[in-house]
Short mmCIF file of C-alpha atoms in Angstrom, two decimals:
data_model
loop_
_atom_site.label_atom_id
_atom_site.label_comp_id
_atom_site.label_asym_id
_atom_site.label_seq_id
_atom_site.Cartn_x
_atom_site.Cartn_y
_atom_site.Cartn_z
CA MET A 1 20.88 -3.08 11.03
CA GLY A 2 23.55 -5.59 11.75
CA ARG A 3 24.28 -8.72 9.76
CA GLY A 4 22.86 -11.06 12.34
CA HIS A 5 20.88 -13.92 11.06
CA GLU A 6 17.26 -12.92 12.15
CA PRO A 7 16.83 -9.82 9.78
CA TYR A 8 17.25 -11.94 6.83
CA ARG A 9 14.18 -14.25 7.55
CA TYR A 10 12.36 -13.22 4.38
CA ALA A 11 15.10 -14.93 2.15
CA THR A 12 14.39 -18.50 1.82
CA LEU A 13 16.46 -21.51 0.70
CA ALA A 14 13.67 -22.54 -1.73
CA ASP A 15 13.75 -19.27 -3.77
CA MET A 16 17.48 -19.31 -3.84
CA GLN A 17 17.60 -22.56 -5.39
CA GLU A 18 14.79 -22.35 -7.83
CA PHE A 19 15.57 -19.05 -8.99
CA GLY A 20 19.33 -19.01 -8.92
CA PHE A 21 20.39 -16.28 -6.66
CA GLY A 22 22.53 -15.89 -3.36
CA GLN A 23 25.21 -18.02 -1.87
CA LEU A 24 25.78 -20.63 0.58
CA TYR A 25 28.62 -21.22 2.89
CA LEU A 26 28.26 -25.01 1.83
CA SER A 27 30.02 -26.49 -1.22
CA ASP A 28 27.74 -28.24 -3.54
CA GLU A 29 28.56 -31.59 -1.89
CA GLU A 30 27.77 -30.22 1.71
CA ALA A 31 24.68 -28.50 0.56
CA LYS A 32 23.22 -32.03 -0.56
CA GLN A 33 24.25 -33.27 2.68
CA GLU A 34 22.94 -30.76 4.78
CA LEU A 35 19.96 -29.52 2.72
CA GLY A 36 18.98 -32.36 0.52
CA GLU A 37 18.32 -32.30 -3.33
CA ASN A 38 15.33 -29.98 -2.68
CA TRP A 39 16.23 -27.24 -0.30
CA THR A 40 12.28 -26.63 0.21
CA ASP A 41 12.37 -29.87 2.37
CA TRP A 42 14.87 -28.44 4.92
CA GLN A 43 13.80 -28.86 8.47
CA PRO A 44 15.46 -27.92 11.69
CA LYS A 45 17.70 -30.41 13.37
CA SER A 46 18.37 -30.68 17.19
CA GLY A 47 19.40 -27.42 18.60
CA GLN A 48 18.22 -25.50 15.50
CA SER A 49 15.14 -23.25 15.11
CA TRP A 50 13.31 -22.62 11.75
CA HIS A 51 15.33 -19.52 11.21
CA SER A 52 18.63 -21.59 11.41
CA PHE A 53 18.78 -22.03 7.53
CA ASN A 54 20.24 -18.36 7.85
CA ASP A 55 23.52 -20.02 9.21
CA TYR A 56 24.04 -21.64 5.64
CA ILE A 57 23.63 -18.32 3.71
CA LYS A 58 26.35 -16.07 2.65
CA TYR A 59 24.56 -12.77 2.81
CA SER A 60 27.69 -10.83 1.90
CA ASP A 61 28.55 -12.20 -1.65
CA ASP A 62 28.09 -9.31 -4.00
CA GLU A 63 27.80 -10.87 -7.42
CA ALA A 64 25.54 -13.77 -6.21
CA TRP A 65 23.04 -11.51 -4.70
CA ASP A 66 23.05 -9.18 -7.56
CA LYS A 67 21.41 -12.10 -9.37
CA TRP A 68 18.29 -11.58 -7.16
CA TRP A 69 16.41 -8.03 -7.63
CA GLY A 70 19.22 -6.16 -8.88
CA LYS A 71 20.55 -2.69 -7.36
CA ASP A 72 17.93 -0.72 -9.51
CA TRP A 73 15.09 -2.45 -7.76
CA ILE A 74 15.79 -2.49 -4.02
CA ARG A 75 18.07 -1.01 -1.25
CA THR A 76 19.14 -3.28 1.48
CA ASP A 77 22.31 -4.39 3.53
CA ILE A 78 22.69 -7.78 1.53
CA GLY A 79 25.59 -7.88 -0.85
CA ASP A 80 26.65 -4.25 -2.13
CA TYR A 81 23.00 -3.11 -2.54
CA ASP A 82 22.66 0.50 -1.50
CA ALA A 83 22.16 0.40 2.22
CA PRO A 84 18.62 1.45 3.84
CA GLY A 85 17.91 4.97 4.86
CA TYR A 86 16.52 6.19 7.99
CA ASN A 87 13.24 7.74 6.91
CA ASP A 88 9.81 6.44 6.24
CA ARG A 89 10.40 6.38 2.36
CA THR A 90 13.82 4.61 2.41
CA MET A 91 14.14 2.47 5.70
CA SER A 92 14.03 -1.26 5.93
CA LEU A 93 10.68 -1.99 7.25
CA ASN A 94 10.92 -4.98 9.48
CA PHE A 95 14.27 -6.16 7.79
CA LEU A 96 12.33 -6.44 4.30
CA PRO A 97 14.25 -5.07 1.12
CA ASP A 98 12.86 -1.69 0.22
CA LEU A 99 11.68 -1.26 -3.01
CA LYS A 100 12.86 2.06 -4.63
CA THR A 101 9.49 3.23 -5.72
CA GLU A 102 10.63 6.77 -5.79
CA SER A 103 13.42 6.06 -8.59
CA THR A 104 13.18 7.76 -11.89
CA GLN A 105 15.54 5.41 -13.45
CA LYS A 106 14.18 3.05 -15.83
CA THR A 107 15.01 -0.88 -15.63
CA GLY A 108 13.90 -4.12 -16.92
CA LEU A 109 12.54 -6.89 -14.81
CA PRO A 110 14.15 -7.86 -11.69
CA ASN A 111 17.15 -10.31 -12.35
CA PHE A 112 15.75 -13.39 -10.82
CA TYR A 113 12.89 -13.03 -13.13
CA ARG A 114 15.35 -14.69 -15.69
CA ASN A 115 14.51 -18.06 -14.07
CA LYS A 116 11.15 -17.53 -13.10
CA GLU A 117 8.11 -18.24 -15.35
CA THR A 118 6.04 -15.09 -15.35
CA ASN A 119 3.74 -13.13 -17.89
CA ALA A 120 5.42 -9.88 -16.90
CA LYS A 121 6.79 -8.07 -19.81
CA ASP A 122 10.37 -7.10 -19.92
CA ILE A 123 10.10 -3.24 -20.76
CA GLN A 124 12.19 -0.60 -19.62
CA ALA A 125 10.19 1.25 -16.84
CA THR A 126 10.74 2.60 -13.50
CA PRO A 127 10.19 0.34 -10.52
CA SER A 128 7.01 2.28 -9.55
CA GLU A 129 5.86 1.72 -13.17
CA HIS A 130 6.33 -1.92 -13.28
CA LEU A 131 4.72 -2.36 -9.87
CA ILE A 132 1.63 -0.44 -11.19
CA THR A 133 1.24 -2.35 -14.25
CA TRP A 134 1.44 -5.72 -12.43
CA LEU A 135 -1.27 -4.70 -9.76
CA THR A 136 -3.54 -3.08 -12.52
CA ASP A 137 -3.20 -6.35 -14.60
CA TRP A 138 -5.18 -8.17 -11.73
CA VAL A 139 -7.79 -5.37 -11.82
CA ARG A 140 -8.09 -5.62 -15.81
CA GLU A 141 -8.11 -9.35 -15.94
CA TYR A 142 -10.42 -10.29 -12.75
CA GLY A 143 -12.43 -7.05 -12.06
CA ILE A 144 -11.01 -6.55 -8.61
CA ASP A 145 -12.59 -3.43 -7.32
CA GLY A 146 -10.33 -2.20 -4.41
CA PHE A 147 -7.12 -2.50 -2.50
CA ARG A 148 -6.37 -2.75 1.23
CA VAL A 149 -2.71 -0.87 1.08
CA ASP A 150 -0.54 -2.15 3.81
CA THR A 151 2.09 0.46 5.38
CA ALA A 152 1.15 3.21 2.95
CA LYS A 153 3.45 5.76 4.52
CA HIS A 154 6.54 3.86 3.33
CA VAL A 155 5.73 4.80 -0.30
CA GLU A 156 5.66 8.48 -1.46
CA MET A 157 2.23 9.97 -1.94
CA GLU A 158 2.77 10.18 -5.92
CA SER A 159 2.86 6.52 -6.41
CA TRP A 160 -0.33 5.88 -4.42
CA ALA A 161 -1.98 8.54 -6.73
CA LYS A 162 -0.64 6.98 -9.99
CA LEU A 163 -1.84 3.62 -8.83
CA LYS A 164 -5.30 4.82 -7.93
CA GLN A 165 -5.77 6.55 -11.38
CA ALA A 166 -4.45 3.31 -13.34
CA SER A 167 -6.72 1.25 -11.33
CA ASN A 168 -9.66 3.35 -11.96
CA GLU A 169 -8.93 3.12 -15.81
CA ALA A 170 -8.35 -0.70 -15.51
CA LEU A 171 -11.62 -1.29 -13.74
CA ALA A 172 -13.56 0.77 -16.18
CA GLU A 173 -11.96 -1.17 -18.87
CA TRP A 174 -12.91 -4.48 -17.11
CA LYS A 175 -16.47 -3.37 -16.56
CA GLN A 176 -16.77 -2.43 -20.24
CA ASN A 177 -15.76 -5.83 -21.34
CA ASN A 178 -17.67 -7.58 -18.91
CA PRO A 179 -21.18 -5.74 -18.42
CA ASP A 180 -22.80 -9.03 -17.22
CA LYS A 181 -20.45 -9.39 -14.43
CA ALA A 182 -20.07 -5.62 -13.33
CA LEU A 183 -21.99 -4.93 -10.02
CA ASP A 184 -22.18 -1.44 -10.33
CA ASP A 185 -20.67 1.77 -11.88
CA LYS A 186 -18.64 2.96 -9.08
CA PRO A 187 -14.71 3.72 -9.23
CA PHE A 188 -11.97 1.78 -7.89
CA TRP A 189 -11.72 2.06 -4.04
CA MET A 190 -8.55 2.27 -1.74
CA THR A 191 -8.06 1.90 1.86
CA GLY A 192 -4.62 2.33 3.62
CA GLU A 193 -2.95 1.40 6.48
CA VAL A 194 -1.16 4.31 8.38
CA TRP A 195 0.15 3.52 11.67
CA ALA A 196 -1.68 5.47 14.29
CA HIS A 197 -3.84 7.42 11.84
CA SER A 198 -7.30 8.27 13.36
CA VAL A 199 -10.23 10.28 12.02
CA VAL A 200 -8.53 13.23 10.39
CA LYS A 201 -8.49 14.08 6.68
CA SER A 202 -4.75 13.83 5.98
CA PRO A 203 -3.04 14.07 2.58
CA TYR A 204 -3.53 10.51 1.82
CA PHE A 205 -7.09 11.42 0.80
CA ASP A 206 -5.69 13.61 -1.85
CA ASN A 207 -3.47 11.06 -3.31
CA GLY A 208 -5.68 8.03 -4.11
CA PHE A 209 -7.00 6.85 -0.77
CA ASP A 210 -10.77 6.71 -0.31
CA SER A 211 -10.27 5.47 3.33
CA ILE A 212 -7.72 5.27 5.83
CA ILE A 213 -7.72 2.65 8.58
CA ASN A 214 -8.73 4.19 12.17
CA PHE A 215 -6.19 3.02 14.79
CA GLU A 216 -7.96 4.70 17.77
CA PHE A 217 -11.18 2.81 17.73
CA GLN A 218 -9.57 -0.42 19.14
CA GLY A 219 -7.79 1.04 22.01
CA ASP A 220 -9.26 4.35 23.00
CA VAL A 221 -12.91 4.15 21.66
CA ALA A 222 -14.27 0.69 21.98
CA PRO A 223 -13.23 -0.14 25.75
CA LYS A 224 -15.59 2.93 26.75
CA ALA A 225 -18.48 0.50 25.69
CA LEU A 226 -17.41 -2.07 28.29
CA LYS A 227 -18.40 0.37 31.21
CA CYS A 228 -21.33 2.24 29.62
CA PHE A 229 -22.62 2.54 26.15
CA ALA A 230 -23.23 6.39 26.54
CA ASN A 231 -19.70 6.82 26.93
CA LEU A 232 -19.31 6.59 23.40
CA ASP A 233 -21.33 9.58 22.42
CA SER A 234 -18.89 12.16 21.93
CA ASP A 235 -16.81 9.90 19.64
CA TYR A 236 -19.76 8.98 17.68
CA ARG A 237 -20.77 12.44 17.18
CA ARG A 238 -17.37 13.42 16.33
CA TYR A 239 -17.02 10.44 13.57
CA ALA A 240 -20.32 11.31 12.08
CA GLU A 241 -19.55 14.99 11.89
CA ARG A 242 -16.20 14.47 10.26
CA ILE A 243 -16.91 11.50 8.01
CA ASN A 244 -20.31 12.51 6.76
CA SER A 245 -19.43 16.16 6.09
CA ASP A 246 -17.13 15.07 3.39
CA SER A 247 -18.15 12.43 0.64
CA GLU A 248 -14.48 12.04 -0.11
CA PHE A 249 -13.47 11.02 3.39
CA ASN A 250 -14.11 7.80 5.43
CA VAL A 251 -12.29 5.61 7.96
CA LEU A 252 -12.06 1.85 8.70
CA SER A 253 -12.53 0.94 12.20
CA TYR A 254 -11.91 -2.33 13.84
CA LEU A 255 -11.63 -4.13 17.23
CA SER A 256 -8.86 -6.47 16.40
CA SER A 257 -6.04 -6.81 13.84
CA HIS A 258 -3.26 -9.15 12.82
CA ASP A 259 -0.54 -6.70 14.13
CA THR A 260 -2.16 -5.23 17.09
CA SER A 261 -4.03 -7.32 19.32
CA LEU A 262 -7.37 -9.32 19.78
CA PHE A 263 -9.97 -7.46 21.70
CA TRP A 264 -11.07 -10.67 23.23
CA ALA A 265 -7.56 -11.42 24.74
CA SER A 266 -6.71 -7.83 25.74
CA ARG A 267 -9.81 -6.14 26.79
CA SER A 268 -12.90 -8.28 27.12
CA ARG A 269 -13.50 -10.04 30.45
CA SER A 270 -16.53 -12.10 29.13
CA ILE A 271 -18.75 -12.95 26.25
CA ASP A 272 -21.10 -10.21 27.67
CA ASP A 273 -18.09 -7.74 27.09
CA GLN A 274 -17.62 -8.99 23.58
CA MET A 275 -20.88 -8.30 22.69
CA ARG A 276 -20.68 -4.81 24.10
CA ALA A 277 -17.63 -4.26 22.01
CA ALA A 278 -19.57 -5.68 18.70
CA ASN A 279 -22.26 -3.14 19.64
CA ALA A 280 -19.60 -0.22 19.59
CA LEU A 281 -18.09 -1.46 16.32
CA MET A 282 -21.13 -2.14 14.45
CA LEU A 283 -23.09 1.09 15.40
CA SER A 284 -20.26 3.13 14.55
CA PRO A 285 -20.38 5.80 11.86
CA GLY A 286 -18.04 5.21 8.85
CA ALA A 287 -16.83 1.81 7.58
CA VAL A 288 -16.03 -0.97 9.87
CA GLN A 289 -14.18 -4.41 9.41
CA ILE A 290 -14.63 -7.36 11.43
CA TYR A 291 -11.38 -9.33 12.04
CA TYR A 292 -11.90 -13.30 11.79
CA GLY A 293 -12.80 -14.63 15.23
CA ASP A 294 -14.09 -11.61 16.71
CA GLU A 295 -17.50 -12.92 16.36
CA ILE A 296 -16.88 -15.97 18.28
CA ALA A 297 -14.28 -14.89 20.78
CA ARG A 298 -11.17 -16.55 19.07
CA ASP A 299 -8.42 -17.11 21.46
CA LEU A 300 -4.90 -15.80 21.20
CA GLY A 301 -2.46 -18.25 19.80
CA ALA A 302 1.15 -19.05 20.47
CA SER A 303 3.84 -16.46 19.71
CA GLY A 304 6.95 -17.08 17.80
CA SER A 305 9.54 -14.83 16.48
CA ASP A 306 6.77 -12.40 15.51
CA SER A 307 5.03 -10.91 18.70
CA HIS A 308 1.88 -10.58 17.00
CA GLN A 309 1.90 -14.17 15.76
CA GLY A 310 -0.70 -14.89 18.34
CA THR A 311 -3.29 -12.87 16.83
CA ARG A 312 -3.39 -15.15 13.74
CA SER A 313 -4.40 -18.23 15.44
CA ASP A 314 -6.73 -20.96 13.84
CA MET A 315 -10.28 -20.24 13.57
CA PRO A 316 -11.86 -22.79 16.07
CA TRP A 317 -14.66 -23.96 14.10
CA ASP A 318 -15.57 -26.94 16.44
CA LYS A 319 -15.73 -24.66 19.22
CA ILE A 320 -18.84 -22.56 17.91
CA THR A 321 -21.17 -23.80 20.53
CA GLY A 322 -22.72 -22.40 23.69
CA GLN A 323 -21.88 -18.97 24.40
CA ARG A 324 -19.73 -18.60 21.42
CA GLU A 325 -22.86 -19.66 19.18
CA THR A 326 -24.74 -16.93 21.08
CA LEU A 327 -22.03 -14.47 20.50
CA LEU A 328 -21.96 -15.19 16.75
CA LYS A 329 -25.76 -14.74 16.55
CA HIS A 330 -25.58 -11.49 17.98
CA TRP A 331 -22.74 -10.18 15.61
CA GLN A 332 -24.99 -11.59 12.75
CA ALA A 333 -28.16 -9.63 13.90
CA LEU A 334 -25.77 -6.41 14.19
CA GLY A 335 -24.60 -7.06 10.70
CA ASP A 336 -28.05 -7.60 9.19
CA PHE A 337 -29.29 -4.58 11.10
CA ARG A 338 -26.32 -2.45 9.93
CA LEU A 339 -26.90 -3.66 6.28
CA ARG A 340 -30.47 -2.75 6.21
CA HIS A 341 -29.76 0.85 7.64
CA PRO A 342 -27.29 2.79 5.60
CA ALA A 343 -28.06 5.85 8.23
CA ILE A 344 -25.88 3.83 10.74
CA ALA A 345 -22.69 4.45 8.61
CA LYS A 346 -23.81 7.60 6.91
CA GLY A 347 -26.31 9.53 9.09
CA GLU A 348 -26.33 12.51 11.25
CA HIS A 349 -26.02 11.58 14.78
CA ILE A 350 -28.57 13.18 17.31
CA THR A 351 -28.36 12.36 20.99
CA HIS A 352 -31.41 11.73 23.28
CA GLN A 353 -29.96 11.53 26.79
CA GLN A 354 -31.92 11.58 29.82
CA SER A 355 -31.87 9.97 33.52
CA GLY A 356 -32.21 6.34 33.08
CA TYR A 357 -31.41 5.71 29.54
CA TYR A 358 -29.27 6.78 26.60
CA ALA A 359 -30.31 7.08 23.03
CA PHE A 360 -29.24 8.35 19.61
CA GLU A 361 -30.69 8.68 16.15
CA ARG A 362 -29.25 8.41 12.89
CA ARG A 363 -30.76 10.05 9.74
CA TYR A 364 -29.67 9.47 6.30
CA GLN A 365 -32.16 10.52 3.60
CA ASP A 366 -35.29 8.49 4.30
CA ASP A 367 -33.58 6.01 6.58
CA LYS A 368 -33.89 6.63 10.58
CA VAL A 369 -32.59 4.57 13.10
CA LEU A 370 -33.22 4.99 17.14
CA ILE A 371 -30.93 3.25 19.38
CA VAL A 372 -31.69 3.01 22.95
CA TYR A 373 -29.56 1.94 25.89
CA THR A 374 -30.84 1.20 29.24
CA GLY A 375 -27.90 -0.28 30.94
CA GLU A 376 -29.06 -4.09 30.49
#
């Protein structure tokens, strides 16, 4: 990674000023003139972009950046920190500093915490131990019962296993202290994002994860429903057999996400197509997630420096009328049906296919559903 400006878009002038780390190319007087008294208020001038604040920052100043996290905490090519590596565990993902979660060296709090109001205790612990303590403090205080873990493959398995164990203990403690608020007696739950993961039981399931996001559904499975719903049968059967034969294995399927694409913008050609896609997702074995706006055909927004920025466009609350309202009601009916019938997610998949129609059953304990598709 070079020392251009774009890679450092995760540093901010506001944090530098508030927490006392980093260095500018500007003198104090020049900083007042260019950035104002409060650097949070900085806005680009003519000929600048929102990333132009990087032009003012001197990223090579060693001592000034040691006041940031500190070399025991992260690797990055700012200052004289250890350089990022070239594998999933040590690389700089999207130019982010890489936390040394694998480190066995004990350290105190990050250096900039000296200027930060925080309840974190300044104990001697490894970076991973600090992070697990902070995360499970949320569980212990508020009863959070699950985590969705982003970019899970960039942290070693051992740390995820330790997080799961500590989260289970914290949740059990919260439930014991709050018996009137506990919804159930189930353990803590974790799902993870592992890029390109599909419906296979990988080592993540042996290291804390109850579920992994299913990347194949959006691109390889759901589009089949736009031609003929019967085309999903082999995938539904495969999902049901793999997921429901093992109580410790599940996947999380989706149509759209914040860092891939919107199904409505990339695949669907009409509201009818979006309804067919809704059918495919909501009748799928295993767990499913609905990304906001799929249920009303939210349009792609403008892109910026992040090529996926358009997938996070504003929810068009004022446009949920006509066909969009019809689509929303279709999703709501599917959601209600799925909620009332656990066999959809957990059941045995039994195909009934003859000339003129396609149908399948799902059976789970005393629940049974029959889905019939006639092509209409």
